[in-house]
Every structure is written in structure tokens, then in C-alpha cells.
CSV table of C-alpha atoms in Angstrom, one decimal:
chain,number,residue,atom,x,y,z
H,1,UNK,CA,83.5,112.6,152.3
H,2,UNK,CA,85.4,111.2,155.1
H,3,UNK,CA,89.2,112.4,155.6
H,4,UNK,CA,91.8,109.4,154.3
H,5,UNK,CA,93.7,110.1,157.8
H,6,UNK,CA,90.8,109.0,159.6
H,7,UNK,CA,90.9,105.5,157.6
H,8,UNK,CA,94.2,104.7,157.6
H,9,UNK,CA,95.5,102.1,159.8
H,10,UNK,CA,98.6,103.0,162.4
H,11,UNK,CA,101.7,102.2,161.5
H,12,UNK,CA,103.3,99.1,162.6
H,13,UNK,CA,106.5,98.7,164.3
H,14,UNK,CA,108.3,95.2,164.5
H,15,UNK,CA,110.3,94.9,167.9
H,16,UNK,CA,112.9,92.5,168.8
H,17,UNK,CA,114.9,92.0,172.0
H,18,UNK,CA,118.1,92.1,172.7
H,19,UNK,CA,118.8,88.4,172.6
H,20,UNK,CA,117.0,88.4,169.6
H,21,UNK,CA,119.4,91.2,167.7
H,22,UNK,CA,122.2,89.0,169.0
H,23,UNK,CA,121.4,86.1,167.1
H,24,UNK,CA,120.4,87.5,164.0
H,25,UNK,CA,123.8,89.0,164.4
H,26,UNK,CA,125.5,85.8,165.3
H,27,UNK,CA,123.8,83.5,162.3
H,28,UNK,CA,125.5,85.6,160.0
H,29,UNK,CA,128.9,84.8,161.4
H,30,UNK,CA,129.5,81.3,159.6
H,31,UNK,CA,132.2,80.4,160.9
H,32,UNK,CA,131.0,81.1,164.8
H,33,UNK,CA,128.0,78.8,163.4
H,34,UNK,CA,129.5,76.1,163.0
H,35,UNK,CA,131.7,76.3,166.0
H,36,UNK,CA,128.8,76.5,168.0
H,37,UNK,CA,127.5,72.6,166.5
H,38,UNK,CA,131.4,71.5,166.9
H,39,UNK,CA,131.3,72.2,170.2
H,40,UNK,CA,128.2,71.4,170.9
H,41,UNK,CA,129.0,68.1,169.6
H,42,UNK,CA,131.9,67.4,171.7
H,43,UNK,CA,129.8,68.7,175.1
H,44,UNK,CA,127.2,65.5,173.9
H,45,UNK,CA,130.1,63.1,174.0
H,46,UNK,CA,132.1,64.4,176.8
H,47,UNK,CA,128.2,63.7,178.6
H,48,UNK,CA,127.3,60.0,177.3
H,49,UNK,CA,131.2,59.2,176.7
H,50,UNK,CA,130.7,55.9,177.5
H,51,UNK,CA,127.8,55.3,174.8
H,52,UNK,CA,130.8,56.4,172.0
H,53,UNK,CA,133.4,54.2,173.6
H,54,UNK,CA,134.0,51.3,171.8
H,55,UNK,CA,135.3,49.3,174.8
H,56,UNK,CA,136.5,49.9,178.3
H,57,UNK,CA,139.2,52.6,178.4
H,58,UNK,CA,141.3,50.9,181.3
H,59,UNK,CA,141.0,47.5,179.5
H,60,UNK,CA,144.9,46.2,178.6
H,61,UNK,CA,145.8,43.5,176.4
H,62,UNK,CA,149.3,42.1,175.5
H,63,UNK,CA,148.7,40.9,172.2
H,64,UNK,CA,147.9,44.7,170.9
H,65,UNK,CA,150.5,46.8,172.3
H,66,UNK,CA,150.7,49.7,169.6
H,67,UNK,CA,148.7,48.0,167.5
H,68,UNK,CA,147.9,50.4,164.4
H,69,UNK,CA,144.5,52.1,163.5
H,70,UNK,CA,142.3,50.5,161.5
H,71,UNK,CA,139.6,52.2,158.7
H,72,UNK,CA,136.7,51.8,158.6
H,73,UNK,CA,135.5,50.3,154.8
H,74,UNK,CA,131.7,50.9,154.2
H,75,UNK,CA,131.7,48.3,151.2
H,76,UNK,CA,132.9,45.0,149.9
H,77,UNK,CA,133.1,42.9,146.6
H,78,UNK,CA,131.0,39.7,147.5
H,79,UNK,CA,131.6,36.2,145.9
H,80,UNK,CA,129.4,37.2,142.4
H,81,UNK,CA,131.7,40.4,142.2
H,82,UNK,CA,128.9,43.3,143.1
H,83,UNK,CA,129.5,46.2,146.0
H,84,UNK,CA,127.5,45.7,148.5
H,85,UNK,CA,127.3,47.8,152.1
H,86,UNK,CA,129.2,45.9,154.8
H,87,UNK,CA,130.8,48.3,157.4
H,88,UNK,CA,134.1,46.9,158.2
H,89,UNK,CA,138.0,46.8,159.3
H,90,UNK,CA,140.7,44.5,158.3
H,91,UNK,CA,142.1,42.4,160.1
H,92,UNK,CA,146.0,42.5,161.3
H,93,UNK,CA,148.8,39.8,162.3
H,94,UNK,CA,151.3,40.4,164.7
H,95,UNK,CA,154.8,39.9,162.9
H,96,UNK,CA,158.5,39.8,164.7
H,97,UNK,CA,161.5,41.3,161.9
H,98,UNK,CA,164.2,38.3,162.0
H,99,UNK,CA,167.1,40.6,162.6
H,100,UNK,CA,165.7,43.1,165.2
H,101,UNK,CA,163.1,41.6,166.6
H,102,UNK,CA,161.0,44.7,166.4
H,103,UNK,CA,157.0,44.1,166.3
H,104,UNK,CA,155.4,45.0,163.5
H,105,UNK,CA,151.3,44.8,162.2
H,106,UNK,CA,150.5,43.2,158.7
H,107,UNK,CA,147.7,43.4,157.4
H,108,UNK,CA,145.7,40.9,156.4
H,109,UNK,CA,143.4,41.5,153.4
H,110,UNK,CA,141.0,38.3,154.4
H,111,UNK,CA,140.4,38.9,158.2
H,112,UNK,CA,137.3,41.2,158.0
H,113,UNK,CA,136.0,42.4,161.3
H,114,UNK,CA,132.3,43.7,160.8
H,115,UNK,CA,130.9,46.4,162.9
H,116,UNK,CA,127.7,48.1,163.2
H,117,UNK,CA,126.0,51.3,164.7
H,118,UNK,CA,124.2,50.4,167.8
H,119,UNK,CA,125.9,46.9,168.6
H,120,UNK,CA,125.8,45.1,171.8
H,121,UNK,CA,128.8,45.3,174.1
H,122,UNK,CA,130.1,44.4,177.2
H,123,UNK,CA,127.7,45.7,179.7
H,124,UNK,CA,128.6,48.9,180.8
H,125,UNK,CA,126.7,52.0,183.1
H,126,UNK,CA,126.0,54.8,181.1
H,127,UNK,CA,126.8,57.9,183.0
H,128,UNK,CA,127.3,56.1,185.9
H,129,UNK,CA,124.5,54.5,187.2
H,130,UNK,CA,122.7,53.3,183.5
H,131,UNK,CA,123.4,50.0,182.4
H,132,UNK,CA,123.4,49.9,178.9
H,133,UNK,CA,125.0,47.1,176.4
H,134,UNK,CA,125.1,49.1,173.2
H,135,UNK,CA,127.1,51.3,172.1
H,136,UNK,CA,127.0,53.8,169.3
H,137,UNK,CA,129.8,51.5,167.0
H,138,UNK,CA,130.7,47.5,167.6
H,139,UNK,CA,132.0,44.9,166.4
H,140,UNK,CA,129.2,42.1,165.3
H,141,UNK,CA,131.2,39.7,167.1
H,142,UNK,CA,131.7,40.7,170.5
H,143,UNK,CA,135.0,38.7,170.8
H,144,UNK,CA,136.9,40.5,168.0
H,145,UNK,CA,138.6,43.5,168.7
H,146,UNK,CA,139.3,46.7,166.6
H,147,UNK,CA,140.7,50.3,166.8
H,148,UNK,CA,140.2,53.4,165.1
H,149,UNK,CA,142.8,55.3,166.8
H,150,UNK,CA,145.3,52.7,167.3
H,151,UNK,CA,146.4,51.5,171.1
H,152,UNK,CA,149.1,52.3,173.7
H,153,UNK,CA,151.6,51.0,175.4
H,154,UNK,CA,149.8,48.8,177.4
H,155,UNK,CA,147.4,48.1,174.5
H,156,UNK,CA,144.5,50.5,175.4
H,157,UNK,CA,142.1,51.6,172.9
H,158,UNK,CA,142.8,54.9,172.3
H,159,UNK,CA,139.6,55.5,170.5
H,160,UNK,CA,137.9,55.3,173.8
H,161,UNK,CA,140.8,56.8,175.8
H,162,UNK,CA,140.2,59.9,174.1
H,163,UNK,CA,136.6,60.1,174.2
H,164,UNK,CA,136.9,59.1,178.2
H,165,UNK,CA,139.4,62.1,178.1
H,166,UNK,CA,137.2,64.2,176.5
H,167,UNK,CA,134.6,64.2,179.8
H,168,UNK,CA,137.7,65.5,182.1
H,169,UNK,CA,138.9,68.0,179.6
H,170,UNK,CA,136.1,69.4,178.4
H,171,UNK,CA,134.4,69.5,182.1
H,172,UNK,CA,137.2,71.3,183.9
H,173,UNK,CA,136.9,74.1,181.6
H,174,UNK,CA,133.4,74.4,182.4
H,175,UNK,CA,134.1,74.2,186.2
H,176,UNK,CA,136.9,76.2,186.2
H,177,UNK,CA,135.4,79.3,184.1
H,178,UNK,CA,132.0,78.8,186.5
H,179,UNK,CA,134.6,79.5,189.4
H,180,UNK,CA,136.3,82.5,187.6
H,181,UNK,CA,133.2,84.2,186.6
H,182,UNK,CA,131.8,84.1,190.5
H,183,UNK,CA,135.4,85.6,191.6
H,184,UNK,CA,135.7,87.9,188.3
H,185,UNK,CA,132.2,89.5,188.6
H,186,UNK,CA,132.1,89.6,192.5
H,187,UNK,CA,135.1,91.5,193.0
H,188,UNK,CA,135.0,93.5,190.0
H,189,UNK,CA,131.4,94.3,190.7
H,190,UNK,CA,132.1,95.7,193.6
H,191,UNK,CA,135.3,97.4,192.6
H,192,UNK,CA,133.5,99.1,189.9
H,193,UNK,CA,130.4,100.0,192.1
H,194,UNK,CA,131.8,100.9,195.1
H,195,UNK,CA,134.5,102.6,194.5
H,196,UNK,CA,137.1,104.2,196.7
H,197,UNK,CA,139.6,102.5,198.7
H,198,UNK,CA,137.5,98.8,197.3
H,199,UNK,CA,138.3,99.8,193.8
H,200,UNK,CA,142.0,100.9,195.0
H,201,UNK,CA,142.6,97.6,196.5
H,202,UNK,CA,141.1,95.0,194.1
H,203,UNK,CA,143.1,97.0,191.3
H,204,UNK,CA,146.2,96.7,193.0
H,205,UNK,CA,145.4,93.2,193.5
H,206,UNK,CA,144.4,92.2,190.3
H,207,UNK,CA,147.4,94.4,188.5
H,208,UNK,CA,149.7,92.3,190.3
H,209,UNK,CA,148.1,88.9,189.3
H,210,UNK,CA,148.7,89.9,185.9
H,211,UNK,CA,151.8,90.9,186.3
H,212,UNK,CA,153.0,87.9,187.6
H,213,UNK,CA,154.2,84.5,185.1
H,214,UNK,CA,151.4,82.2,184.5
H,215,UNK,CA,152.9,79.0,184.0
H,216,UNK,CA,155.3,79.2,186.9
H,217,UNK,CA,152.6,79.8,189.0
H,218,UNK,CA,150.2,77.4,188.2
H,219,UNK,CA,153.5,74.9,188.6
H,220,UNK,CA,154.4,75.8,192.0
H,221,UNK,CA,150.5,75.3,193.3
H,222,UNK,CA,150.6,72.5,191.6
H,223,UNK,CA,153.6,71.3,193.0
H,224,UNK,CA,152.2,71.7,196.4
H,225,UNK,CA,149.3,68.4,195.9
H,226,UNK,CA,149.9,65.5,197.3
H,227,UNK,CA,150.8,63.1,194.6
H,228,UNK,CA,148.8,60.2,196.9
H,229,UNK,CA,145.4,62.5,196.8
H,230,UNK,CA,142.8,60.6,195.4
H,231,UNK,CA,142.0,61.3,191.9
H,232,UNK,CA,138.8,63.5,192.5
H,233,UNK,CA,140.1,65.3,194.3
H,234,UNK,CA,143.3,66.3,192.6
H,235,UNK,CA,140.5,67.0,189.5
H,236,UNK,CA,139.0,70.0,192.0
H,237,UNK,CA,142.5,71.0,193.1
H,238,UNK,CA,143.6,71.7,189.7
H,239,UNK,CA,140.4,73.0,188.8
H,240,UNK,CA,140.8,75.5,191.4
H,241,UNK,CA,144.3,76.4,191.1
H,242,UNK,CA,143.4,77.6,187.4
H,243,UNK,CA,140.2,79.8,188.2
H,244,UNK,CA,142.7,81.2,190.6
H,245,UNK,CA,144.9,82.9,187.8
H,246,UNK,CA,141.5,83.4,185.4
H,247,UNK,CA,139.3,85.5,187.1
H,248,UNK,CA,141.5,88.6,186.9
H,249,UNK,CA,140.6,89.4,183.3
H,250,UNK,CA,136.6,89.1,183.8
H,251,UNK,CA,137.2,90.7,186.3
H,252,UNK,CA,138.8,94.3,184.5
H,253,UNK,CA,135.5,93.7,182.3
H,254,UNK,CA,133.2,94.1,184.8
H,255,UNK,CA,134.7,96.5,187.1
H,256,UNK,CA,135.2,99.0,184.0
H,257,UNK,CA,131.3,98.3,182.9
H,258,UNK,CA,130.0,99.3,186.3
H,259,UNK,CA,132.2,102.4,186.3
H,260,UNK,CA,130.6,103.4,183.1
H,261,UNK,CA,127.1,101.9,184.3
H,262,UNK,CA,127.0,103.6,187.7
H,263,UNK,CA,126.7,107.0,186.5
H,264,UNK,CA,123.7,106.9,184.2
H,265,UNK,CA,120.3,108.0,184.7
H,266,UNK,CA,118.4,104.7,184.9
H,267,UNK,CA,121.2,103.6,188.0
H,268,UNK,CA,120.7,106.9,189.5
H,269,UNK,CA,116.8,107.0,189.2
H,270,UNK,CA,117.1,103.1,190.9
H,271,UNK,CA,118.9,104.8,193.7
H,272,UNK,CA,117.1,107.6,194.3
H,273,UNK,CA,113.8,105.4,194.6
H,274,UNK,CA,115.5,104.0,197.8
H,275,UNK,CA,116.6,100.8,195.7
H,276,UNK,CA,119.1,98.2,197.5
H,277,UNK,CA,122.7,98.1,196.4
H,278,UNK,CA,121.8,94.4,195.5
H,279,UNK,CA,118.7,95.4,193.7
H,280,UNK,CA,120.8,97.9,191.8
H,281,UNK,CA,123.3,95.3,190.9
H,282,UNK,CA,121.5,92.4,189.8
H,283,UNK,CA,118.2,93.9,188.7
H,284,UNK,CA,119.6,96.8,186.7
H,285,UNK,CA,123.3,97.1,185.4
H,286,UNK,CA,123.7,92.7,185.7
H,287,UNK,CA,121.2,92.9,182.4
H,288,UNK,CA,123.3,94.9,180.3
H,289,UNK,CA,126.3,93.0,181.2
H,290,UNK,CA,125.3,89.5,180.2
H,291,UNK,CA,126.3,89.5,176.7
H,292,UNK,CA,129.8,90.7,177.0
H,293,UNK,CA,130.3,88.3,180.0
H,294,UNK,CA,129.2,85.4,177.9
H,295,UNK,CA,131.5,86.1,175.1
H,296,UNK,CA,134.3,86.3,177.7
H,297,UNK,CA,133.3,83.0,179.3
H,298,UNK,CA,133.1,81.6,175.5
H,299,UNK,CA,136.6,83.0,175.1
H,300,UNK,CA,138.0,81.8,178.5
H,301,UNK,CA,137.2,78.0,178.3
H,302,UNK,CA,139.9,77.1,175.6
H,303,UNK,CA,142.6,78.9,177.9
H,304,UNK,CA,140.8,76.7,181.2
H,305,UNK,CA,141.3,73.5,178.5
H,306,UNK,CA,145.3,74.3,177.4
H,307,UNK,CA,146.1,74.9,181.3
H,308,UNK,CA,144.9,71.9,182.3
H,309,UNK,CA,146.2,69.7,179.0
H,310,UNK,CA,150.0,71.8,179.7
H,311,UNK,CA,149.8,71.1,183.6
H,312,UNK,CA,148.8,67.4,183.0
H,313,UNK,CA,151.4,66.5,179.9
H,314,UNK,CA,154.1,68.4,182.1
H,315,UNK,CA,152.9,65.6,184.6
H,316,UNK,CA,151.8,68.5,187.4
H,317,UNK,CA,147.9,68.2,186.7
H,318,UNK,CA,146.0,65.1,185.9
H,319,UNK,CA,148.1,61.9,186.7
H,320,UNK,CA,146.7,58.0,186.3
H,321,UNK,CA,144.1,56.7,186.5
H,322,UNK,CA,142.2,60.1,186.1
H,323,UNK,CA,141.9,60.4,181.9
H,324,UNK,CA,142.0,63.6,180.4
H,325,UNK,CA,143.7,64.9,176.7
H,326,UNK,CA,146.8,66.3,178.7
H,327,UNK,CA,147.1,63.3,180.7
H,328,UNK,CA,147.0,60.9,177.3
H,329,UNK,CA,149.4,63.1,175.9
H,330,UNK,CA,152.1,62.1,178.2
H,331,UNK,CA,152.4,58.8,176.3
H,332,UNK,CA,154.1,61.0,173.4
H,333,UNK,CA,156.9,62.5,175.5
H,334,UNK,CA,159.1,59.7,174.3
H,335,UNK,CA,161.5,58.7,170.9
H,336,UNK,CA,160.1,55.7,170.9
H,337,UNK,CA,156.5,56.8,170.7
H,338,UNK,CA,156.6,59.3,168.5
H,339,UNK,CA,159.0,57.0,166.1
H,340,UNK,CA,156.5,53.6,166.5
H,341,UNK,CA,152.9,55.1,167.4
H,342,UNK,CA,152.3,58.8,165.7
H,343,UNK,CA,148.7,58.0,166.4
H,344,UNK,CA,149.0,58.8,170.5
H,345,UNK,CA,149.2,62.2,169.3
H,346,UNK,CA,145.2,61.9,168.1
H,347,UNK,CA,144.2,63.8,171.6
H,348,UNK,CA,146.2,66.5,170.9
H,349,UNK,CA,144.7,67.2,167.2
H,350,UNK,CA,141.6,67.6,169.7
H,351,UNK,CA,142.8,69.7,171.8
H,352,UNK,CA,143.6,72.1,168.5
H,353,UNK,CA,140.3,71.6,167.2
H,354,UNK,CA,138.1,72.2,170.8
H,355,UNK,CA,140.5,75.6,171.0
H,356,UNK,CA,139.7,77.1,167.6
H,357,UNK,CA,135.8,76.1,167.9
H,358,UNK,CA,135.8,78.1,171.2
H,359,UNK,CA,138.0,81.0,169.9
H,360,UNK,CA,136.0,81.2,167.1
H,361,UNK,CA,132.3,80.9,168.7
H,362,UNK,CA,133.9,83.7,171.3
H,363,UNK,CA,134.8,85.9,169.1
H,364,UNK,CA,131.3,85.6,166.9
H,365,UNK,CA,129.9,86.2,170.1
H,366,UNK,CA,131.9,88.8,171.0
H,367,UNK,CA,131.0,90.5,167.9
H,368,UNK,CA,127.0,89.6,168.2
H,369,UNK,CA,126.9,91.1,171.8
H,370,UNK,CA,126.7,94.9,170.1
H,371,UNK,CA,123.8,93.8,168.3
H,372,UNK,CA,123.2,98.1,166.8
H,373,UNK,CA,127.1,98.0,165.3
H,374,UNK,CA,127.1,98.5,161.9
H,375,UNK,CA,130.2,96.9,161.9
H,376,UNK,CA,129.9,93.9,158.8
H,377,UNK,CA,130.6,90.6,159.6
């Protein structure tokens, strides 16, 4: 009789990765789940921004200075009395009050104006160089004009204001935590790995970065543009002048990783094989970095966003014609807007919501980058 041993099959292991782990970890944060599809969501329109316009952002008209917003009704009563599915927004009348002259909007229960998903448009170039005539809502008559956010002083859209503000806004943080994270992991990386009088000075340097006022500083650089520089490149200059102030944090991270990092066996064994500094770096003690640098870039972006939307409402950043959230947000700094128009305040409700997606993704990274805690979400 053969032995049982000899007929058992081995025992199987299931592996999984490291990137792996971390997302198991991170799907069971709910709340970093869906802040990962918010924002997400707002990186697709802040890329095809034009597509979700609903009409040319720099287009003025005289007749609709602070006109209201209009809702968007799904259904209707037709003449025989039954429902029926007709997307659409009432209409509105200009109207003067006798005594003070002041404009006001009526509405007007039997204007309809019918819109649709997909409608055609004014031509327009989609991302710059695509020319496109739909976009993702119209009105079915092109000549008819409505607005879900309400319009400005000059009567703007601000539906598509915001959404052409979203592209800036949502871009510089991208740029400017892409600049910080080259800065924060280069110096840091070689503070932490080199050591000595490297580590002594980049310390110093970043200690007294910190220790310094933010917001005065980023006002004095930002004092020092040209007020004539063409729009572009004022968008780099302030991009700049805030991955300036942002890298010092990252780079704390780093340099106190590769402190840890440069001391155990695998590094040493690297070294002792006649491996490169750079081969060191990159090949070996880079890997096990990558997930807390990611939660810090995740956490960094909202802080890139509220410095530039500050700067730019302060009038310091962004100016016209360059859109962004901040720069919209400057049309609120009035009595008269906040008494007549509430609704130019609609960028900064997305401001609030970008900020807590991205605090909250960072953190549910954060948490899924030690992928062995047993610490419960």
C-alpha cells in the first residue's frame, strides 16, 4: 500500500503583489472610492471642456446680464393632458421695477426652450485642433439661448465659464505637483542618501522654507509678473511660483525613507555588488517608495488648486482672459453680486467639492499604501 504522503498534492499558495494588496485595501475605503470616480470625472471634463460647454465662454450679450439659472424639466403635460419626456427650460422676460429701475427676470410659464444630449452647435475645435458641432447638451433651436448656472456681468454663460475654468484649475495642480515631486524627491533623495554636509544643507534649507509665511510669499513672487505677460505665460509663472513653496514637504518624506532605506541589507548587498548610486536609487529603494509618494501627490493637488484659486480671486494669479475657478470668483468680490447674482459663487462650490474628493482619495490612499496593517478601515 502506497504512503498517502506520496499522493497528496503540494500545497498551494495564492500570491499577490504589492499593487495588488493596495487595491484590495483601497476598495474597501468607500468613501476614497468614490472620490476616485469624482475626480476622475472632473479630469474627463477639464480634458474635452469644450464638448460640456454649452456655448462659447467669452461670448457676451447685453440682453442677459445676470440673467438667472434655468432647470432643467425632463417632462411636460401635452395638449390631451398625459406626461410625456421633453427635456426642457422656461423661458424668461426681461422686466424694469417702475420705481427703481432695477432689472429683474420673470418667468414665463409658456416660453419652453427644448434641449437635447448631443445637439448641434456652433462649430467649435475640440481640444484645440478638432472641429466638432455637438455638444454634450443643446438647445434644439440653435438661436435660443439658456443657462444652467446663470450669467455674469457681461452676460457670459457661466455654465461654460466654469467648465472652461475647470481645464486651468484642475491642470495647474497637475503641473505644479509634477514640478514639486521632481524638486521634493531629487533633493530629498539625495539628502537622505548621501548624507553629510548634503543632508546638513538641504535640511537647513528646507526648515527654513517651512518656517517662512505661505501666503505672503507666494504674494510677493507674484507681485513681481508683469501684469502685460501674455496669458500662458503668466499660467507657468504661477505654476512655478507654487511648486516653489510645495516641494519642501515631499521632500521630508523622501529624505527620512532613504535614511531608513539606506541601511538595510538588500541596499547594502546592491552596494557591495559594485552597483551605481543611480542603480541603487532608482532600481532598489525608488520601488518601495512609490506608494507613499503617490498618496502625497494625491494629497498635494487640492493644496496646488486652493493656491492658485486664493492667488487668482486676490487678483495676483490668473487675470483675464485666462479662465480658471479663482479667476471667476473675482466676479463675487462685490455687494452688488453677491446681493443680485448668488449663482457666481457656483465655481467656488467646485472648488469645495475637487478639495474633499482629493483629501479624501489621499487619505484612502494613504491608508492602502501599508497594504500588511491590520489597521480597519
Amino acid at each position: 500500500m502506497s504512503n498517502s504522503l506520496d499522493q497528496s498534492s503540494p500545497m498551494e499558495f495564492a500570491e499577490a503583489t504589492q499593487w495588488q494588496l493596495m487595491w484590495r485595501r483601497f476598495k474597501k475605503h468607500k468613501v476614497a472610492l468614490l472620490s476616485l470616480y469624482i475626480v476622475l470625472l472632473f479630469y474627463v471634463v477639464a480634458a474635452f471642456s469644450e464638448f460640456f460647454q454649452t456655448y462659447d465662454p467669452e461670448e457676451t450679450s447685453r440682453r442677459d446680464v445676470f440673467h438667472p439659472p434655468q432647470m432643467i424639466r425632463l417632462f411636460e403635460v401635452n395638449d390631451a393632458g398625459n406626461r410625456q419626456f421633453r427635456p426642457h427650460v422656461l423661458g424668461m422676460n426681461l422686466e424694469r421695477d417702475p420705481i427703481t429701475l432695477a432689472s429683474n427676470y420673470a418667468v414665463d410659464p409658456e416660453e419652453r426652450i427644448y434641449v437635447t444630449l448631443f445637439g448641434r452647435s456652433d462649430p467649435y475645435l475640440l481640444l484645440g485642433f478638432i472641429p466638432m458641432e455637438r455638444r454634450l447638451i443643446a438647445a434644439v433651436d440653435s438661436d435660443e439661448k439658456f443657462f444652467l448656472f446663470g450669467a455674469d456681468r457681461l452676460g457670459r454663460d457661466m455654465w461654460s465659464r466654469t467648465i472652461a475654468g475647470t481645464r486651468v484649475s484642475m491642470s495647474i495642480g497637475l503641473v505644479g505637483v509634477a514640478l514639486s515631486l521632481f524638486l521634493g524627491t531629487l533633493i530629498g533623495g539625495m539628502a537622505g542618501y548621501l548624507g553629510g554636509w548634503v543632508d546638513a544643507v538641504s535640511t537647513r534649507a528646507i526648515e527654513l522654507i517651512l518656517s517662512m509665511p505661505t501666503i505672503p510669499i507666494w504674494l510677493g513672487l507674484s507681485a513681481t509678473i508683469p501684469p502685460n505677460i501674455d496669458p500662458l505665460l503668466r499660467y507657468f509663472a504661477i505654476t512655478i511660483i507654487l511648486s516653489l513653496i510645495g516641494w519642501t514637504e515631499l521632500a521630508r518624506v523622501v529624505r527620512g525613507r532613504f535614511l531608513a532605506l539606506r541601511t538595510e541589507d538588500f541596499v547594502t548587498a546592491a552596494r557591495l555588488d559594485g552597483a551605481s548610486p543611480k542603480r541603487v536609487i532608482f532600481r532598489h529603494m525608488m520601488p518601495s517608495l512609490v506608494s507613499h509618494i503617490i498618496a502625497s501627490v494625491s494629497l498635494a493637488i487640492p493644496a496646488m488648486i486652493l493656491a492658485e484659486t486664493s492667488l487668482s480671486f486676490l487678483g495676483l494669479g490668473l487675470q483675464q482672459p485666462t479662465i480658471s475657478w479663482g479667476v471667476l470668483l473675482q466676479e463675487s468680490q462685490n455687494i452688488r453680486s453677491i446681493a443680485q447674482a448668488p449663482w457666481l459663487f457656483v465655481p467656488g462650490a467646485f472648488v469645495m467639492l475637487v478639495v474633499l474628493a482629493l483629501n479624501f482619495l489621499g487619505d484612502g490612499l494613504r491608508d492602502a499604501a501599508d497594504p500588511y496593517s491590520q489597521h480597519s478601515i
